[in-house]
CSV table of C-alpha atoms (C1' of nucleotides) in Angstrom, one decimal:
chain,number,residue,atom,x,y,z
A,81,MET,CA,232.2,-44.9,-11.8
A,82,SER,CA,231.8,-43.7,-8.6
A,83,THR,CA,230.7,-40.4,-9.8
A,84,THR,CA,229.0,-41.5,-12.2
A,85,SER,CA,226.5,-42.8,-9.8
A,86,VAL,CA,226.2,-40.0,-7.6
A,87,GLU,CA,225.7,-38.2,-10.9
A,88,SER,CA,222.3,-40.3,-10.6
A,89,VAL,CA,221.5,-39.8,-7.2
A,90,LEU,CA,221.4,-36.2,-7.4
A,91,GLN,CA,218.8,-36.8,-10.8
A,92,THR,CA,216.5,-38.8,-8.7
A,93,LEU,CA,216.3,-36.1,-5.8
A,94,ARG,CA,215.7,-33.2,-8.2
A,95,GLU,CA,213.0,-35.5,-9.5
A,96,HIS,CA,211.9,-35.0,-5.9
A,97,GLY,CA,212.1,-32.0,-5.4
A,98,LEU,CA,215.6,-32.9,-2.5
A,99,ARG,CA,218.2,-31.1,-2.9
A,100,MET,CA,222.1,-32.6,-3.1
A,101,THR,CA,224.3,-31.1,0.0
A,102,PRO,CA,227.8,-31.9,0.8
A,103,GLN,CA,226.7,-34.2,3.2
A,104,ARG,CA,224.5,-36.7,0.8
A,105,ARG,CA,227.5,-36.3,-1.3
A,106,ALA,CA,229.6,-37.9,1.0
A,107,ILE,CA,227.2,-40.5,2.3
A,108,VAL,CA,226.1,-41.9,-1.3
A,109,ALA,CA,230.3,-41.4,-2.3
A,110,GLU,CA,231.1,-43.6,0.9
A,111,ILE,CA,228.5,-45.8,0.0
A,112,MET,CA,229.5,-46.2,-3.4
A,113,SER,CA,232.9,-47.3,-2.7
A,114,THR,CA,231.9,-49.8,-0.3
A,115,SER,CA,232.1,-53.0,-2.2
A,116,GLY,CA,228.8,-54.8,-0.1
A,117,HIS,CA,227.2,-53.6,2.8
A,118,ILE,CA,227.7,-51.7,5.8
A,119,SER,CA,226.2,-50.4,8.9
A,120,PRO,CA,224.7,-47.3,9.7
A,121,SER,CA,227.2,-46.5,12.8
A,122,ASP,CA,229.9,-47.7,9.9
A,123,VAL,CA,228.5,-44.8,7.8
A,124,ALA,CA,228.5,-42.1,10.3
A,125,ARG,CA,232.3,-43.3,11.4
A,126,ARG,CA,233.6,-43.2,8.3
A,127,VAL,CA,232.2,-40.3,6.4
A,128,ARG,CA,233.4,-38.2,9.7
A,129,GLU,CA,237.0,-39.3,9.1
A,130,ARG,CA,236.6,-37.3,5.6
A,131,VAL,CA,234.3,-35.1,6.2
A,132,PRO,CA,234.5,-33.6,9.9
A,133,GLY,CA,231.8,-32.4,11.4
A,134,VAL,CA,229.0,-34.7,9.1
A,135,ASN,CA,226.2,-36.0,12.1
A,136,PRO,CA,225.5,-39.3,12.6
A,137,SER,CA,221.9,-37.8,12.8
A,138,THR,CA,222.2,-36.3,9.4
A,139,VAL,CA,223.3,-39.7,8.3
A,140,TYR,CA,220.2,-42.2,9.7
A,141,ARG,CA,218.2,-39.5,8.1
A,142,THR,CA,220.2,-39.6,4.5
A,143,LEU,CA,220.0,-43.6,4.6
A,144,ASP,CA,216.5,-43.5,5.1
A,145,LEU,CA,215.8,-41.6,2.4
A,146,LEU,CA,218.2,-43.1,-0.2
A,147,GLU,CA,216.7,-45.7,0.8
A,148,GLU,CA,212.8,-44.6,0.4
A,149,LEU,CA,214.3,-43.7,-3.0
A,150,GLY,CA,215.6,-46.8,-3.7
A,151,VAL,CA,218.4,-46.1,-4.3
A,152,LEU,CA,219.8,-48.1,-1.2
A,153,SER,CA,218.4,-51.1,0.2
A,154,HIS,CA,219.5,-53.0,3.6
A,155,ALA,CA,219.7,-56.4,4.7
A,156,HIS,CA,219.7,-58.5,8.1
A,157,LEU,CA,222.9,-59.4,9.1
A,158,GLU,CA,224.0,-61.1,12.1
A,159,SER,CA,225.6,-57.6,13.3
A,160,GLY,CA,221.9,-55.9,12.7
A,161,ALA,CA,220.6,-54.4,9.5
A,162,GLU,CA,223.4,-53.5,6.9
A,163,TYR,CA,222.9,-50.7,3.6
A,164,HIS,CA,224.2,-52.0,0.5
A,165,HIS,CA,223.9,-49.9,-3.4
A,166,SER,CA,220.4,-51.4,-4.9
A,167,SER,CA,222.8,-52.6,-7.5
A,168,GLU,CA,224.5,-55.3,-5.4
A,169,ALA,CA,220.7,-56.3,-4.0
A,170,GLY,CA,219.6,-59.2,-5.3
A,171,HIS,CA,222.2,-61.5,-3.9
A,172,VAL,CA,222.0,-63.7,-0.9
A,173,HIS,CA,224.3,-63.5,1.6
A,174,LEU,CA,224.8,-66.9,3.0
A,175,VAL,CA,227.2,-65.4,6.8
A,176,CYS,CA,229.0,-68.6,8.1
A,177,SER,CA,228.5,-68.6,11.5
A,178,LYS,CA,232.7,-69.9,12.2
A,179,CYS,CA,234.2,-67.5,10.3
A,180,GLY,CA,231.8,-65.1,9.7
A,181,GLY,CA,233.1,-65.3,5.8
A,182,ASP,CA,230.3,-63.8,3.4
A,183,GLU,CA,230.0,-65.5,0.3
A,184,SER,CA,226.7,-64.8,-2.0
A,185,LEU,CA,224.5,-67.2,-4.2
A,186,SER,CA,224.5,-65.9,-8.3
A,187,VAL,CA,221.2,-63.9,-8.1
A,188,ALA,CA,220.0,-66.8,-10.6
A,189,GLU,CA,220.8,-69.4,-7.7
A,190,GLY,CA,218.7,-67.4,-5.4
A,191,GLU,CA,215.6,-67.0,-8.6
A,192,ARG,CA,215.5,-70.7,-8.6
A,193,LEU,CA,215.7,-70.9,-4.7
A,194,LYS,CA,212.6,-69.0,-4.6
A,195,ASP,CA,210.7,-69.8,-7.3
A,196,LEU,CA,210.8,-73.6,-5.5
A,197,ILE,CA,210.1,-72.4,-2.3
A,198,SER,CA,207.1,-70.5,-3.4
A,199,ARG,CA,205.9,-73.0,-5.8
A,200,ARG,CA,205.7,-75.2,-2.3
A,201,SER,CA,204.6,-73.3,0.6
A,202,GLY,CA,202.9,-70.4,-1.5
A,203,PHE,CA,204.7,-67.7,0.5
A,204,HIS,CA,206.9,-65.1,-1.8
A,205,PRO,CA,209.8,-64.9,-0.2
A,206,ASP,CA,212.3,-62.0,-0.4
A,207,LEU,CA,215.8,-63.8,0.2
A,208,THR,CA,218.4,-60.6,0.1
A,209,HIS,CA,216.6,-59.7,3.3
A,210,PHE,CA,217.8,-61.3,5.5
A,211,ALA,CA,221.0,-63.2,5.8
A,212,ILE,CA,221.4,-67.2,5.3
A,213,SER,CA,223.9,-67.7,8.9
A,214,GLY,CA,225.4,-71.5,8.3
A,215,LEU,CA,228.9,-73.2,7.5
A,216,CYS,CA,231.1,-72.4,5.1
A,217,ALA,CA,232.7,-75.2,2.9
A,218,LYS,CA,236.0,-74.9,4.3
A,219,CYS,CA,234.7,-74.6,8.3
A,220,ARG,CA,232.6,-77.2,7.6
A,221,ARG,CA,235.3,-79.6,6.4
A,222,THR,CA,237.4,-78.4,9.6
A,223,ALA,CA,234.8,-79.3,11.6
A,224,GLN,CA,234.3,-82.3,10.2
A,225,ALA,CA,238.3,-83.6,10.5
A,226,GLY,CA,237.4,-82.7,14.0
A,227,ARG,CA,235.1,-85.1,14.6
A,228,ALA,CA,237.1,-88.1,12.9
A,229,SER,CA,240.1,-88.1,15.1
B,224,MET,CA,203.8,-79.8,30.3
B,225,SER,CA,205.3,-76.7,32.0
B,226,THR,CA,206.6,-78.2,34.6
B,227,THR,CA,207.3,-81.2,32.9
B,228,SER,CA,210.0,-78.8,31.3
B,229,VAL,CA,210.7,-76.7,34.7
B,230,GLU,CA,211.9,-80.4,35.4
B,231,SER,CA,213.7,-80.8,33.1
B,232,VAL,CA,215.6,-78.0,33.1
B,233,LEU,CA,216.4,-78.0,36.4
B,234,GLN,CA,218.1,-81.0,35.3
B,235,THR,CA,220.4,-80.0,33.6
B,236,LEU,CA,221.6,-76.7,35.6
B,237,ARG,CA,222.3,-79.8,38.3
B,238,GLU,CA,224.3,-81.8,35.8
B,239,HIS,CA,226.4,-78.4,35.3
B,240,GLY,CA,226.5,-77.5,39.1
B,241,LEU,CA,223.8,-74.7,38.5
B,242,ARG,CA,221.2,-73.7,40.4
B,243,MET,CA,217.5,-73.0,40.0
B,244,THR,CA,216.2,-69.8,41.2
B,245,PRO,CA,213.0,-68.3,41.3
B,246,GLN,CA,214.2,-65.1,38.6
B,247,ARG,CA,215.0,-68.8,36.6
B,248,ARG,CA,211.3,-70.6,37.0
B,249,ALA,CA,209.7,-67.9,36.4
B,250,ILE,CA,211.7,-67.0,32.8
B,251,VAL,CA,211.4,-70.9,32.0
B,252,ALA,CA,207.7,-70.5,32.7
B,253,GLU,CA,207.3,-68.2,30.8
B,254,ILE,CA,209.2,-69.1,27.9
B,255,MET,CA,207.4,-72.2,27.9
B,256,SER,CA,204.7,-71.1,27.6
B,257,THR,CA,205.2,-69.0,24.4
B,258,SER,CA,204.4,-71.1,21.3
B,259,GLY,CA,206.8,-69.5,19.2
B,260,HIS,CA,209.0,-66.9,19.7
B,261,ILE,CA,210.2,-63.7,22.3
B,262,SER,CA,212.3,-61.3,22.6
B,263,PRO,CA,214.4,-60.9,25.7
B,264,SER,CA,212.9,-57.2,26.3
B,265,ASP,CA,209.5,-59.5,26.4
B,266,VAL,CA,210.4,-61.9,28.7
B,267,ALA,CA,211.7,-59.1,30.8
B,268,ARG,CA,208.0,-57.1,30.8
B,269,ARG,CA,206.0,-60.0,31.7
B,270,VAL,CA,208.6,-61.9,33.8
B,271,ARG,CA,208.0,-58.0,35.4
B,272,GLU,CA,204.3,-58.5,35.5
B,273,ARG,CA,203.6,-61.8,37.2
B,274,VAL,CA,206.8,-62.1,39.7
B,275,PRO,CA,207.3,-58.0,40.0
B,276,GLY,CA,211.3,-57.4,41.2
B,277,VAL,CA,213.1,-59.5,38.2
B,278,ASN,CA,216.1,-57.6,37.3
B,279,PRO,CA,216.0,-57.0,33.6
B,280,SER,CA,219.8,-57.9,33.9
B,281,THR,CA,219.2,-61.3,35.0
B,282,VAL,CA,216.7,-61.7,32.3
B,283,TYR,CA,219.5,-61.1,29.8
B,284,ARG,CA,221.9,-63.1,31.8
B,285,THR,CA,219.5,-66.3,32.0
B,286,LEU,CA,218.3,-66.6,28.7
B,287,ASP,CA,222.6,-66.4,27.8
B,288,LEU,CA,222.8,-69.4,29.9
B,289,LEU,CA,220.2,-71.8,29.1
B,290,GLU,CA,220.8,-71.3,25.2
B,291,GLU,CA,224.3,-72.2,25.9
B,292,LEU,CA,223.0,-75.1,27.9
B,293,GLY,CA,220.8,-75.7,24.7
B,294,VAL,CA,217.6,-75.4,26.6
B,295,LEU,CA,216.8,-72.5,24.2
B,296,SER,CA,217.2,-70.6,20.6
B,297,HIS,CA,217.3,-67.8,19.3
B,298,ALA,CA,216.5,-66.4,15.5
B,299,HIS,CA,216.7,-63.0,13.7
B,300,LEU,CA,213.7,-62.0,12.9
B,301,GLU,CA,212.5,-58.7,11.6
B,302,SER,CA,212.9,-56.9,14.5
B,303,GLY,CA,215.9,-58.3,16.4
B,304,ALA,CA,216.6,-61.5,18.1
B,305,GLU,CA,213.7,-63.7,19.4
B,306,TYR,CA,214.0,-67.0,21.3
B,307,HIS,CA,211.8,-69.5,21.7
B,308,HIS,CA,212.5,-73.3,23.1
B,309,SER,CA,215.0,-76.0,21.3
B,310,SER,CA,212.2,-78.4,21.1
B,311,GLU,CA,210.9,-75.2,18.3
B,312,ALA,CA,214.3,-74.9,16.7
B,313,GLY,CA,214.3,-76.8,13.2
B,314,HIS,CA,211.7,-74.2,12.3
B,315,VAL,CA,211.4,-72.1,9.1
B,316,HIS,CA,210.3,-68.2,9.8
B,317,LEU,CA,208.3,-67.2,7.0
B,318,VAL,CA,207.8,-63.8,7.7
B,319,CYS,CA,205.8,-61.4,5.4
B,320,SER,CA,206.7,-57.9,4.9
B,321,LYS,CA,203.2,-56.4,5.0
B,322,CYS,CA,200.9,-58.3,7.7
B,323,GLY,CA,203.3,-59.4,9.5
B,324,GLY,CA,202.2,-63.3,9.6
B,325,ASP,CA,205.1,-65.9,11.1
B,326,GLU,CA,204.5,-69.1,9.1
B,327,SER,CA,207.0,-71.9,9.0
B,328,LEU,CA,208.3,-74.8,6.2
B,329,SER,CA,207.8,-77.9,7.3
B,330,VAL,CA,210.6,-79.3,9.4
B,331,ALA,CA,210.9,-81.5,6.2
B,332,GLU,CA,211.0,-79.0,3.3
B,333,GLY,CA,213.2,-76.7,5.5
B,334,GLU,CA,215.9,-79.9,5.2
B,335,ARG,CA,215.2,-80.7,1.3
B,336,LEU,CA,216.2,-76.8,1.2
B,337,LYS,CA,219.1,-77.2,3.0
B,338,ASP,CA,220.6,-79.9,0.9
B,339,LEU,CA,220.1,-78.6,-1.9
B,340,ILE,CA,221.9,-75.4,-1.0
B,341,SER,CA,224.5,-76.8,0.2
B,342,ARG,CA,225.1,-79.8,-2.9
B,343,ARG,CA,225.3,-76.6,-5.7
B,344,SER,CA,226.9,-73.6,-2.7
B,345,GLY,CA,229.1,-76.1,-1.6
B,346,PHE,CA,227.4,-73.6,1.8
B,347,HIS,CA,225.8,-75.3,4.9
B,348,PRO,CA,222.6,-73.5,5.8
B,349,ASP,CA,220.9,-73.1,8.9
B,350,LEU,CA,217.7,-71.8,7.8
B,351,THR,CA,215.9,-71.6,11.6
B,352,HIS,CA,218.6,-68.9,12.2
B,353,PHE,CA,217.7,-66.4,10.8
B,354,ALA,CA,213.9,-65.9,9.6
B,355,ILE,CA,212.7,-65.3,5.2
B,356,SER,CA,211.0,-62.2,4.9
B,357,GLY,CA,208.6,-62.6,1.9
B,358,LEU,CA,204.9,-62.0,0.9
B,359,CYS,CA,202.4,-64.7,2.2
B,360,ALA,CA,199.9,-66.3,-0.3
B,361,LYS,CA,197.6,-63.7,0.9
B,362,CYS,CA,199.3,-60.9,0.7
B,363,ARG,CA,200.4,-61.6,-2.5
B,364,ARG,CA,197.3,-61.6,-4.0
B,365,THR,CA,196.1,-58.6,-2.4
B,366,ALA,CA,198.7,-57.2,-4.2
B,367,GLN,CA,198.7,-58.2,-8.2
B,368,ALA,CA,194.6,-57.1,-7.7
B,369,GLY,CA,196.2,-53.9,-7.0
B,370,ARG,CA,198.2,-54.1,-9.7
B,371,ALA,CA,195.4,-55.8,-12.5
B,372,SER,CA,193.0,-52.9,-11.5
C,135,DG,C1',213.5,-15.4,-0.8
C,136,DT,C1',211.9,-20.7,0.4
C,137,DC,C1',211.9,-24.7,2.3
C,138,DG,C1',214.9,-28.7,2.6
C,139,DT,C1',218.3,-29.7,5.4
C,140,DT,C1',221.2,-29.3,9.4
C,141,DG,C1',223.8,-30.0,13.7
C,142,DC,C1',223.0,-29.5,18.3
C,143,DA,C1',221.8,-31.4,22.1
C,144,DA,C1',219.2,-34.2,24.2
C,145,DA,C1',216.0,-38.6,24.7
C,146,DG,C1',215.3,-43.4,24.1
C,147,DC,C1',215.6,-47.8,24.0
C,148,DG,C1',217.5,-52.4,24.3
C,149,DT,C1',221.1,-54.2,26.6
C,150,DT,C1',225.7,-54.8,29.4
C,151,DT,C1',229.0,-54.3,33.0
C,152,DG,C1',230.5,-54.4,38.2
C,153,DC,C1',229.6,-55.0,42.3
C,154,DA,C1',228.3,-55.9,47.4
C,155,DA,C1',224.5,-58.7,48.7
C,156,DC,C1',221.9,-62.2,48.7
C,157,DT,C1',220.8,-67.2,49.0
C,158,DA,C1',219.9,-72.4,46.6
C,159,DT,C1',223.1,-75.6,47.9
D,34,DA,C1',230.1,-72.2,54.0
D,35,DT,C1',230.6,-72.1,49.3
D,36,DA,C1',229.7,-70.4,45.2
D,37,DG,C1',226.0,-69.1,41.7
D,38,DT,C1',223.3,-65.6,41.4
D,39,DT,C1',220.9,-61.1,42.3
D,40,DG,C1',220.0,-56.4,42.0
D,41,DC,C1',221.1,-51.7,41.1
D,42,DA,C1',222.7,-48.4,39.6
D,43,DA,C1',225.8,-46.4,36.1
D,44,DA,C1',227.5,-46.7,31.4
D,45,DC,C1',226.8,-48.5,26.9
D,46,DG,C1',226.4,-48.3,21.6
D,47,DC,C1',223.1,-46.8,18.5
D,48,DT,C1',219.3,-44.5,16.7
D,49,DT,C1',215.7,-41.0,17.0
D,50,DT,C1',213.4,-36.8,18.2
D,51,DG,C1',212.8,-31.4,18.5
D,52,DC,C1',213.6,-26.7,17.3
D,53,DA,C1',216.7,-23.3,15.8
D,54,DA,C1',220.3,-21.9,11.7
D,55,DC,C1',221.0,-22.7,7.8
D,56,DG,C1',221.9,-23.0,2.6
D,57,DA,C1',220.9,-25.1,-2.0
D,58,DC,C1',217.0,-24.5,-5.6
DNA sequence: GTCGTTGCAAAGCGTTTGCAACTAT
DNA sequence: ATAGTTGCAAACGCTTTGCAACGAC
């Protein structure tokens, strides 16, 4: 499936008069094989491990480009911007401030929340752009137990 | 009221065996006079304009300290971390991705949302820690008009 | 051959650190 | 006098930039 994605990206690039290079192939492959999200600097690091010589600046330029083309999206987590393939866009990130765990609200739940907010405030939120920080169920239980004792 | 705040901060510092210095006074004053939020580097810049010689590192250390003491909080907006006095914590930031406008969900609405999410997902969100990106009512209307034409 | 793409090297930016000097208490 | 605090200067990590060489088409 990673191959399929690379092919479709190649397609997209061609439609825009852009080119597929080994570097881009490596970068796309890296992100497509990542479930969840990954920071630009991590992409740079990992791509570099596999294909020595890929320059960080190329990674940054490629990420920007792929996002403009709609292949990738980024969201803001605690550690900063993180990229993921657009097929994973739509997920609302729930990041636990205690254990660092990263859950996802279902797309349906996300939509419901979105509608609710927009109906009440007139503001149309994109709940996927920023993560939502908080306590996961597990850490919350621990915290309560601590309080009780 | 700015004075009151500075006094109460002084109080807090004393309780912890810490000291009130001219630099801290300037930093606290700057933040207390800011309605809304301000980035660390902006605090550094502004404080510097008023009290030349205040080193950026002092600003960063002070912000960290004041946050640990509960005097300040920070939230993540598009531009990164932003500080505000704790009395303004509780606000859910709604940031328009088009015009950059920054609205607030009422505290009551925020609470309702929070309860709703936690009831459904088991995750207890702090909706104030990250902003919520989206389109404000105004920009959304513009966008729709554009689409219709 | 054209023109998009890359690597390089440098600079930019915000932020952090160690340490000696300073100062609020 | 004692510790907390500051400025300095350097280092840091991530990201961006200009430009000449390169290479996909």
